[in-house]
Amino acid sequence: MANNIAAQRIQREFKEVIKSDEVAKCAIRVELVNDNYTELKGEIAGPPDTPYEGGNFVLEIKVPETYPFNPPKVRFITKIWHPNISSVTGAICLDILRDQWAAAMTLRTVLLSLQALMAAAEPDDPQDAVVAKQYKDDQEMFRLTAKHWTAKYAGGPGGNPDFEMKIRRLTDMGVEEDQARVALSSYNWDLERATEQLFS
Amino acid sequence: MVIASEAGPSKSGREKEGSPEEKDDRTFECNICLDTAKDAVVSMCGHLFCWPCLHQWLDTRPTRQVCPVCKAAISEDKVIPLYGRGSTKQEDPRNKVPPRPPGQRTEPENNGGFPGFGFGDGGFHMSFGIGAFPFGFVTSSFNFGDHHHQRPAHGAGRGMALLDEDPFVSKIFLWVAAIFIMWLFYA
Ligand SMILES: [Zn+2]
Ligand SMILES: [Zn+2]
C-alpha cells in the first residue's frame, strides 16, 4: 500500500517535473534509474553568481517505501566543495531532507531547495566542518576552491594553474589525485601542510 | 534563496498553461498523493487531502503535527470532511466513515435529521458537516475538554471563531437542536 503510493506519486511528480519551467531552462533535471520508481537521478545546474556557476551536479535520489511521508534520500554524486555537503561522501545537511520534511514537497521542490542551498550556504549547520571553517575564515579561499572543484568535477569553466600544479606535485609523489585535492583544499592549498598530513 | 524566489513566479505561470480541464482537476488533488482527493478533508489552513493520506502523515510524525503544505499546526479533530455530490453518489459515504477522526465526527444521532438534508436513506453518518454549519460547531464543542489544541496563529478562519465560544452556550444550543430534531421525527 505504502509502496504503491510512493511509486504512484513519483510517477506523477516525474511527469510534472519534466514539464516544468526549470527543466525548460535547464536548471534542474530528473531521470529514472529503474522501472519501479525507487531510484532516480537528479541534476542541478550550478546557480549563477556562485562558485558553482557553469557546473552540472548529479544527485542520487532514493525513494523510501514510506515516501512521501518520509523524505527521499538524496546525496551528491558529483564532488562538490560546500559547507553543507560532505566533500567525501556527498551527504547533504538540509533540514527539509530530515525533520523539516513535509509530505506535500516534491522532487522539484527538493531540487530547487538544493539549488538554493548551493547559492546560500549555512556554515553554522555544517555537514563538512573543514569546508565550513574555510567558508567562515577565508571567503576568497573558499570561493576559489569551490570554483576549482566545479571545474574539475562538474564541468565548470576555468582552470586554476596554481592549484593544478600543486596537485601534480602530490600525484608525482604517488598520491591519488582526488585525495591530493581534498588534502590541499583542506589546508588552504598549503602544499607543505597537505603533504605533511598525507604522509603522517 | 535567490533561486527559490525566482522559481515562484515561473511556477504559477506554468500552472496557468495547462488546459482548463487539467487545471480544474488539479484544484481537487490531494496534496499528499497528488491524486483526486478521496474521503476528502480540508485543514483549517485550507489545504485539501485524502483522509487516509493525512492520517498517515499525522501518524508518521506524532510529535510534530503540521500541515504538509504550509506547516501550520493541525490536528485530527480540526479537519473538516468534504462531501461532494458526486462522491456520495458513487459510494455510500458510511463506508468511508470508519477511518475518519473519532470524537465529534462519528457522533451520528446529533446531526442525523437536520432539515435541508435527506432523511430518506437514513444516512446519519454522512450528514455530518454538510450544509449544517451550526452543527459543526455544536459537535466540535462536545470534545472541548479533552481535545482542545492550540489553534494555528494564522490558520484561524471565519469558522474558527465559533469554536472558541463558551462550551456552555454551545451545549444549550445542542439541546435545542436535539429537541428540534426529535420534533421533526415525531411531528
Ligand atoms: Zn491523497
Ligand atoms: Zn496548510
Tab-separated table of C-alpha atoms and ligand atoms in Angstrom:
chain	number	residue	atom	x	y	z
A	1	MET	CA	0.000	0.000	0.000
A	2	ALA	CA	2.647	2.481	1.079
A	3	ASN	CA	4.884	1.281	-1.683
A	4	ASN	CA	2.042	1.807	-4.085
A	5	ILE	CA	1.576	5.439	-3.053
A	6	ALA	CA	5.309	6.050	-3.343
A	7	ALA	CA	5.561	4.704	-6.874
A	8	GLN	CA	2.373	6.393	-7.978
A	9	ARG	CA	3.467	9.725	-6.603
A	10	ILE	CA	6.936	9.594	-8.092
A	11	GLN	CA	5.324	8.783	-11.413
A	12	ARG	CA	3.150	11.889	-11.183
A	13	GLU	CA	5.975	14.054	-9.932
A	14	PHE	CA	8.201	12.844	-12.687
A	15	LYS	CA	5.654	13.922	-15.283
A	16	GLU	CA	5.276	17.249	-13.507
A	17	VAL	CA	8.967	17.959	-13.241
A	18	ILE	CA	9.784	17.175	-16.862
A	19	LYS	CA	7.144	19.711	-17.932
A	20	SER	CA	8.369	22.379	-15.534
A	21	ASP	CA	9.930	25.703	-16.444
A	22	GLU	CA	13.073	24.865	-14.554
A	23	VAL	CA	13.638	21.886	-16.811
A	24	ALA	CA	12.977	24.056	-19.848
A	25	LYS	CA	15.607	26.448	-18.544
A	26	CYS	CA	17.937	23.504	-17.846
A	27	ALA	CA	18.107	24.477	-14.158
A	28	ILE	CA	17.075	21.017	-12.946
A	29	ARG	CA	16.600	17.585	-14.458
A	30	VAL	CA	15.252	14.257	-13.269
A	31	GLU	CA	15.881	10.872	-14.800
A	32	LEU	CA	14.588	7.438	-13.878
A	33	VAL	CA	17.189	4.910	-12.853
A	34	ASN	CA	14.909	1.902	-12.544
A	35	ASP	CA	11.407	0.911	-13.607
A	36	ASN	CA	9.839	0.766	-10.180
A	37	TYR	CA	10.409	4.421	-9.363
A	38	THR	CA	12.536	3.740	-6.288
A	39	GLU	CA	15.659	5.399	-7.574
A	40	LEU	CA	16.180	8.482	-9.683
A	41	LYS	CA	18.999	10.604	-10.896
A	42	GLY	CA	18.711	14.331	-10.359
A	43	GLU	CA	20.726	17.094	-11.933
A	44	ILE	CA	21.136	20.671	-10.807
A	45	ALA	CA	22.761	23.476	-12.719
A	46	GLY	CA	25.131	25.474	-10.528
A	47	PRO	CA	23.353	28.718	-9.619
A	48	PRO	CA	24.621	31.907	-11.269
A	49	ASP	CA	26.926	34.211	-9.302
A	50	THR	CA	28.209	31.325	-7.209
A	51	PRO	CA	31.431	29.300	-7.499
A	52	TYR	CA	29.219	26.527	-8.867
A	53	GLU	CA	28.075	28.507	-11.911
A	54	GLY	CA	28.504	26.630	-15.155
A	55	GLY	CA	28.728	23.272	-13.415
A	56	ASN	CA	26.279	20.401	-13.624
A	57	PHE	CA	25.747	18.494	-10.383
A	58	VAL	CA	24.413	14.973	-10.368
A	59	LEU	CA	22.409	13.640	-7.439
A	60	GLU	CA	21.421	10.196	-6.297
A	61	ILE	CA	17.764	10.141	-5.206
A	62	LYS	CA	16.470	7.103	-3.365
A	63	VAL	CA	12.769	6.950	-2.708
A	64	PRO	CA	11.867	5.106	0.503
A	65	GLU	CA	8.825	2.859	0.622
A	66	THR	CA	7.256	5.319	3.036
A	67	TYR	CA	7.536	8.239	0.619
A	68	PRO	CA	6.046	10.878	0.689
A	69	PHE	CA	5.552	10.508	4.434
A	70	ASN	CA	9.314	10.414	4.785
A	71	PRO	CA	11.766	12.381	2.666
A	72	PRO	CA	13.728	10.945	-0.253
A	73	LYS	CA	17.358	10.105	0.461
A	74	VAL	CA	19.471	12.445	-1.587
A	75	ARG	CA	23.210	12.768	-1.970
A	76	PHE	CA	25.579	14.449	-4.382
A	77	ILE	CA	27.333	12.077	-6.754
A	78	THR	CA	29.294	14.929	-8.294
A	79	LYS	CA	32.001	16.005	-5.882
A	80	ILE	CA	31.362	19.467	-4.505
A	81	TRP	CA	33.073	21.864	-2.096
A	82	HIS	CA	30.300	23.257	0.075
A	83	PRO	CA	29.866	23.683	3.865
A	84	ASN	CA	26.604	21.727	3.958
A	85	ILE	CA	27.691	18.872	1.697
A	86	SER	CA	30.326	16.292	2.535
A	87	SER	CA	33.322	16.672	0.230
A	88	VAL	CA	33.956	12.952	0.678
A	89	THR	CA	30.566	11.197	0.594
A	90	GLY	CA	28.274	13.839	-0.928
A	91	ALA	CA	25.942	13.576	2.071
A	92	ILE	CA	23.744	16.633	2.453
A	93	CYS	CA	22.764	18.516	5.595
A	94	LEU	CA	19.455	20.167	4.782
A	95	ASP	CA	16.551	20.413	7.204
A	96	ILE	CA	13.835	19.521	4.669
A	97	LEU	CA	15.601	16.241	3.970
A	98	ARG	CA	15.360	15.480	7.679
A	99	ASP	CA	12.907	16.689	10.308
A	100	GLN	CA	11.524	19.611	8.306
A	101	TRP	CA	10.257	17.385	5.518
A	102	ALA	CA	6.580	17.828	4.618
A	103	ALA	CA	4.553	15.345	2.610
A	104	ALA	CA	3.473	17.923	0.041
A	105	MET	CA	7.064	18.581	-1.012
A	106	THR	CA	8.131	17.071	-4.305
A	107	LEU	CA	11.264	16.143	-6.187
A	108	ARG	CA	11.022	19.508	-7.853
A	109	THR	CA	10.931	21.430	-4.575
A	110	VAL	CA	13.787	19.300	-3.222
A	111	LEU	CA	15.989	20.040	-6.224
A	112	LEU	CA	15.149	23.735	-6.083
A	113	SER	CA	15.899	23.797	-2.353
A	114	LEU	CA	19.261	22.200	-3.022
A	115	GLN	CA	19.969	24.777	-5.679
A	116	ALA	CA	19.078	27.466	-3.153
A	117	LEU	CA	21.394	25.817	-0.631
A	118	MET	CA	24.214	25.977	-3.160
A	119	ALA	CA	23.573	29.702	-3.525
A	120	ALA	CA	23.302	30.337	0.214
A	121	ALA	CA	25.337	28.031	2.433
A	122	GLU	CA	24.614	27.695	6.122
A	123	PRO	CA	28.078	27.330	7.687
A	124	ASP	CA	26.651	27.258	11.201
A	125	ASP	CA	24.905	23.973	10.474
A	126	PRO	CA	27.676	22.250	8.568
A	127	GLN	CA	27.952	18.796	7.063
A	128	ASP	CA	31.634	19.244	6.260
A	129	ALA	CA	33.354	21.003	9.169
A	130	VAL	CA	36.564	21.645	7.237
A	131	VAL	CA	34.752	23.381	4.393
A	132	ALA	CA	32.574	25.315	6.826
A	133	LYS	CA	35.635	26.581	8.689
A	134	GLN	CA	37.248	27.756	5.483
A	135	TYR	CA	33.992	29.376	4.418
A	136	LYS	CA	33.899	31.375	7.634
A	137	ASP	CA	37.619	32.158	7.905
A	138	ASP	CA	38.555	32.858	4.308
A	139	GLN	CA	35.710	33.523	1.878
A	140	GLU	CA	38.011	34.125	-1.081
A	141	MET	CA	39.913	30.896	-0.496
A	142	PHE	CA	36.619	29.086	-0.233
A	143	ARG	CA	35.346	30.631	-3.475
A	144	LEU	CA	38.485	29.687	-5.396
A	145	THR	CA	38.456	26.148	-4.032
A	146	ALA	CA	34.762	25.622	-4.775
A	147	LYS	CA	35.264	27.005	-8.279
A	148	HIS	CA	38.182	24.665	-8.823
A	149	TRP	CA	36.086	21.687	-7.736
A	150	THR	CA	33.283	22.812	-10.049
A	151	ALA	CA	35.698	22.968	-12.979
A	152	LYS	CA	37.218	19.632	-12.094
A	153	TYR	CA	34.159	17.528	-11.288
A	154	ALA	CA	31.088	19.356	-12.623
A	155	GLY	CA	32.383	20.546	-15.981
A	156	GLY	CA	32.536	24.164	-14.928
A	157	PRO	CA	34.622	26.801	-16.703
A	158	GLY	CA	38.125	27.949	-15.925
A	159	GLY	CA	41.096	26.121	-14.506
A	160	ASN	CA	43.452	27.122	-11.769
A	161	PRO	CA	47.083	26.566	-12.873
A	162	ASP	CA	48.425	27.136	-9.375
A	163	PHE	CA	46.100	24.534	-7.838
A	164	GLU	CA	46.731	22.115	-10.717
A	165	MET	CA	50.470	22.421	-10.260
A	166	LYS	CA	50.237	21.660	-6.541
A	167	ILE	CA	48.067	18.629	-7.194
A	168	ARG	CA	50.574	17.375	-9.749
A	169	ARG	CA	53.350	17.718	-7.201
A	170	LEU	CA	51.444	15.381	-4.892
A	171	THR	CA	50.381	12.902	-7.570
A	172	ASP	CA	54.013	12.697	-8.636
A	173	MET	CA	54.698	11.503	-5.111
A	174	GLY	CA	52.194	8.699	-5.633
A	175	VAL	CA	49.160	10.320	-4.018
A	176	GLU	CA	45.856	9.634	-5.698
A	177	GLU	CA	44.508	12.774	-7.414
A	178	ASP	CA	41.176	13.141	-5.570
A	179	GLN	CA	42.927	12.561	-2.276
A	180	ALA	CA	45.520	15.190	-3.117
A	181	ARG	CA	42.781	17.667	-3.990
A	182	VAL	CA	40.952	17.077	-0.714
A	183	ALA	CA	44.152	17.484	1.316
A	184	LEU	CA	45.189	20.670	-0.455
A	185	SER	CA	41.662	22.124	-0.285
A	186	SER	CA	41.516	21.358	3.426
A	187	TYR	CA	44.802	23.160	4.091
A	188	ASN	CA	44.036	26.260	2.023
A	189	TRP	CA	46.318	24.966	-0.766
A	190	ASP	CA	49.359	24.973	1.516
A	191	LEU	CA	51.418	22.269	-0.204
A	192	GLU	CA	53.693	21.712	2.752
A	193	ARG	CA	50.922	21.119	5.286
A	194	ALA	CA	48.925	18.984	2.865
A	195	THR	CA	51.993	16.812	2.227
A	196	GLU	CA	52.601	16.530	5.957
A	197	GLN	CA	49.039	15.413	6.547
A	198	LEU	CA	49.117	12.900	3.686
A	199	PHE	CA	52.348	11.270	4.762
A	200	SER	CA	51.950	11.366	8.512
B	1	MET	CA	17.287	31.664	-1.726
B	2	VAL	CA	17.614	33.718	-4.871
B	3	ILE	CA	16.860	30.685	-6.944
B	4	ALA	CA	13.841	29.645	-4.965
B	5	SER	CA	12.244	33.056	-5.240
B	6	GLU	CA	12.873	33.071	-8.954
B	7	ALA	CA	11.107	29.782	-9.226
B	8	GLY	CA	7.985	31.168	-7.587
B	9	PRO	CA	6.515	33.232	-10.380
B	10	SER	CA	7.503	30.768	-13.063
B	11	LYS	CA	5.656	28.034	-11.217
B	12	SER	CA	2.378	29.894	-11.227
B	13	GLY	CA	2.977	30.708	-14.851
B	14	ARG	CA	3.298	27.070	-15.638
B	15	GLU	CA	0.107	26.159	-13.845
B	16	LYS	CA	-1.838	28.600	-15.946
B	17	GLU	CA	-0.569	26.984	-19.080
B	18	GLY	CA	-2.359	23.661	-18.606
B	19	SER	CA	-5.629	23.052	-20.369
B	20	PRO	CA	-8.633	24.329	-18.380
B	21	GLU	CA	-9.742	20.785	-17.786
B	22	GLU	CA	-6.397	19.748	-16.385
B	23	LYS	CA	-6.251	22.811	-14.197
B	24	ASP	CA	-9.685	22.078	-12.723
B	25	ASP	CA	-8.679	18.542	-11.887
B	26	ARG	CA	-5.572	19.692	-10.114
B	27	THR	CA	-7.540	22.032	-7.862
B	28	PHE	CA	-9.033	18.992	-6.142
B	29	GLU	CA	-5.907	16.925	-5.931
B	30	CYS	CA	-4.780	15.655	-2.571
B	31	ASN	CA	-1.606	17.436	-1.552
B	32	ILE	CA	-0.042	14.165	-0.483
B	33	CYS	CA	-0.802	11.509	-3.101
B	34	LEU	CA	-1.397	14.080	-5.871
B	35	ASP	CA	-4.440	12.106	-6.959
B	36	THR	CA	-8.015	13.407	-6.834
B	37	ALA	CA	-8.785	13.579	-3.115
B	38	LYS	CA	-10.724	10.593	-1.796
B	39	ASP	CA	-12.588	10.842	1.518
B	40	ALA	CA	-11.548	14.443	1.277
B	41	VAL	CA	-10.796	16.546	4.308
B	42	VAL	CA	-9.643	20.114	4.475
B	43	SER	CA	-7.411	21.566	7.175
B	44	MET	CA	-8.106	24.846	8.948
B	45	CYS	CA	-5.402	26.403	6.778
B	46	GLY	CA	-7.445	25.367	3.745
B	47	HIS	CA	-5.344	22.543	2.377
B	48	LEU	CA	-7.015	19.545	0.828
B	49	PHE	CA	-6.091	15.920	1.470
B	50	CYS	CA	-7.469	12.410	1.298
B	51	TRP	CA	-8.286	11.479	4.852
B	52	PRO	CA	-6.173	8.277	4.702
B	53	CYS	CA	-3.216	10.279	3.380
B	54	LEU	CA	-3.437	12.961	6.055
B	55	HIS	CA	-3.983	10.359	8.737
B	56	GLN	CA	-0.839	8.545	7.713
B	57	TRP	CA	1.104	11.805	7.734
B	58	LEU	CA	-0.069	12.645	11.259
B	59	ASP	CA	0.729	9.089	12.283
B	60	THR	CA	4.254	9.296	10.893
B	61	ARG	CA	5.083	12.379	12.977
B	62	PRO	CA	3.074	12.207	16.166
B	63	THR	CA	5.197	14.854	17.856
B	64	ARG	CA	5.137	17.309	15.011
B	65	GLN	CA	1.589	17.778	13.761
B	66	VAL	CA	1.917	20.265	10.939
B	67	CYS	CA	0.193	20.822	7.637
B	68	PRO	CA	2.133	19.027	4.889
B	69	VAL	CA	1.775	22.098	2.676
B	70	CYS	CA	2.163	25.221	4.821
B	71	LYS	CA	3.377	23.702	8.100
B	72	ALA	CA	0.645	25.379	10.147
B	73	ALA	CA	-0.274	23.428	13.259
B	74	ILE	CA	-3.038	20.932	12.540
B	75	SER	CA	-4.804	18.189	14.431
B	76	GLU	CA	-7.135	15.324	13.672
B	77	ASP	CA	-10.119	16.885	15.340
B	78	LYS	CA	-9.800	20.143	13.470
B	79	VAL	CA	-10.069	18.912	9.925
B	80	ILE	CA	-13.329	19.280	8.052
B	81	PRO	CA	-14.602	16.429	5.914
B	82	LEU	CA	-15.882	17.448	2.497
B	83	TYR	CA	-18.850	15.681	0.972
B	84	GLY	CA	-19.304	16.410	-2.694
B	85	ARG	CA	-22.432	15.403	-4.523
B	86	GLY	CA	-20.564	13.181	-6.958
B	87	SER	CA	-18.782	11.253	-4.282
B	88	THR	CA	-21.909	10.371	-2.313
B	89	LYS	CA	-23.499	9.024	-5.470
B	90	GLN	CA	-20.659	6.734	-6.303
B	91	GLU	CA	-20.152	5.216	-2.929
B	92	ASP	CA	-22.050	5.047	0.292
B	93	PRO	CA	-20.189	7.535	2.459
B	94	ARG	CA	-20.860	5.430	5.536
B	95	ASN	CA	-18.271	3.039	4.217
B	96	LYS	CA	-15.837	5.876	4.426
B	97	VAL	CA	-16.662	6.855	7.961
B	98	PRO	CA	-14.592	4.360	9.967
B	99	PRO	CA	-11.172	5.731	9.031
B	100	ARG	CA	-12.191	9.288	9.798
B	101	PRO	CA	-11.299	11.003	13.050
B	102	PRO	CA	-13.050	9.805	16.182
B	103	GLY	CA	-14.939	12.034	18.571
B	104	GLN	CA	-17.272	14.539	17.080
B	105	ARG	CA	-17.001	13.154	13.590
B	106	THR	CA	-18.694	9.897	14.457
B	107	GLU	CA	-21.438	11.282	16.650
B	108	PRO	CA	-24.358	10.369	14.421
B	109	GLU	CA	-27.542	10.935	16.436
B	110	ASN	CA	-26.973	14.590	16.983
B	111	ASN	CA	-26.804	15.578	13.376
B	112	GLY	CA	-28.910	12.851	11.838
B	113	GLY	CA	-32.026	14.619	10.733
B	114	PHE	CA	-31.120	18.147	10.202
B	115	PRO	CA	-33.520	19.851	7.812
B	116	GLY	CA	-32.168	20.553	4.400
B	117	PHE	CA	-30.589	17.152	4.211
B	118	GLY	CA	-32.383	13.982	3.133
B	119	PHE	CA	-33.584	11.633	5.852
B	120	GLY	CA	-34.647	9.070	3.282
B	121	ASP	CA	-31.558	6.921	3.262
B	122	GLY	CA	-31.067	7.096	6.980
B	123	GLY	CA	-27.576	8.401	6.364
B	124	PHE	CA	-26.823	9.521	9.851
B	125	HIS	CA	-23.101	9.326	9.360
B	126	MET	CA	-22.989	11.049	6.077
B	127	SER	CA	-24.932	14.059	7.122
B	128	PHE	CA	-22.272	15.322	9.407
B	129	GLY	CA	-20.677	18.500	8.360
B	130	ILE	CA	-22.676	19.142	5.241
B	131	GLY	CA	-24.717	22.262	4.982
B	132	ALA	CA	-25.199	22.168	8.703
B	133	PHE	CA	-22.785	24.839	9.652
B	134	PRO	CA	-24.067	25.369	13.198
B	135	PHE	CA	-23.843	21.673	13.842
B	136	GLY	CA	-20.215	21.596	13.011
B	137	PHE	CA	-19.673	23.878	15.882
B	138	VAL	CA	-22.018	22.086	18.233
B	139	THR	CA	-20.291	18.790	17.779
B	140	SER	CA	-16.890	20.366	17.922
B	141	SER	CA	-17.640	21.765	21.300
B	142	PHE	CA	-18.513	18.277	22.516
B	143	ASN	CA	-14.912	17.338	22.883
B	144	PHE	CA	-13.796	20.649	24.077
B	145	GLY	CA	-12.426	19.475	27.347
B	146	ASP	CA	-10.044	16.820	26.198
B	147	HIS	CA	-9.311	17.590	22.591
B	148	HIS	CA	-8.512	21.223	22.660
B	149	HIS	CA	-5.429	22.046	20.670
B	150	GLN	CA	-3.690	25.305	20.166
B	151	ARG	CA	-5.046	26.686	17.021
B	152	PRO	CA	-2.540	27.856	14.434
B	153	ALA	CA	-1.929	31.556	14.672
B	154	HIS	CA	-2.554	32.283	11.039
B	155	GLY	CA	-4.949	29.453	10.344
B	156	ALA	CA	-7.920	30.957	12.102
B	157	GLY	CA	-10.650	31.407	9.570
B	158	ARG	CA	-14.129	32.745	9.996
B	159	GLY	CA	-15.440	29.437	11.242
B	160	MET	CA	-12.782	29.122	13.887
B	161	ALA	CA	-14.254	31.926	15.919
B	162	LEU	CA	-17.267	29.780	16.654
B	163	LEU	CA	-15.140	27.052	18.092
B	164	ASP	CA	-13.944	29.407	20.727
B	165	GLU	CA	-17.378	30.199	22.018
B	166	ASP	CA	-18.371	29.248	25.503
B	167	PRO	CA	-18.931	25.500	25.690
B	168	PHE	CA	-21.892	26.119	27.946
B	169	VAL	CA	-23.677	28.173	25.334
B	170	SER	CA	-22.820	25.521	22.796
B	171	LYS	CA	-24.360	22.798	24.910
B	172	ILE	CA	-27.567	24.745	25.244
B	173	PHE	CA	-27.655	25.097	21.518
B	174	LEU	CA	-27.051	21.410	21.202
B	175	TRP	CA	-30.029	20.547	23.349
B	176	VAL	CA	-32.254	22.943	21.468
B	177	ALA	CA	-31.134	21.324	18.263
B	178	ALA	CA	-31.717	17.826	19.606
B	179	ILE	CA	-35.220	18.720	20.688
B	180	PHE	CA	-35.846	20.217	17.297
B	181	ILE	CA	-34.727	17.038	15.610
B	182	MET	CA	-36.953	14.942	17.843
B	183	TRP	CA	-39.810	17.177	16.951
B	184	LEU	CA	-39.104	16.730	13.270
B	185	PHE	CA	-39.099	12.997	13.661
B	186	TYR	CA	-42.249	12.650	15.656
B	187	ALA	CA	-44.320	15.541	14.381
C	1	ZN	ZN	-4.284	11.524	-1.010
C	2	ZN	ZN	-1.833	24.218	5.305
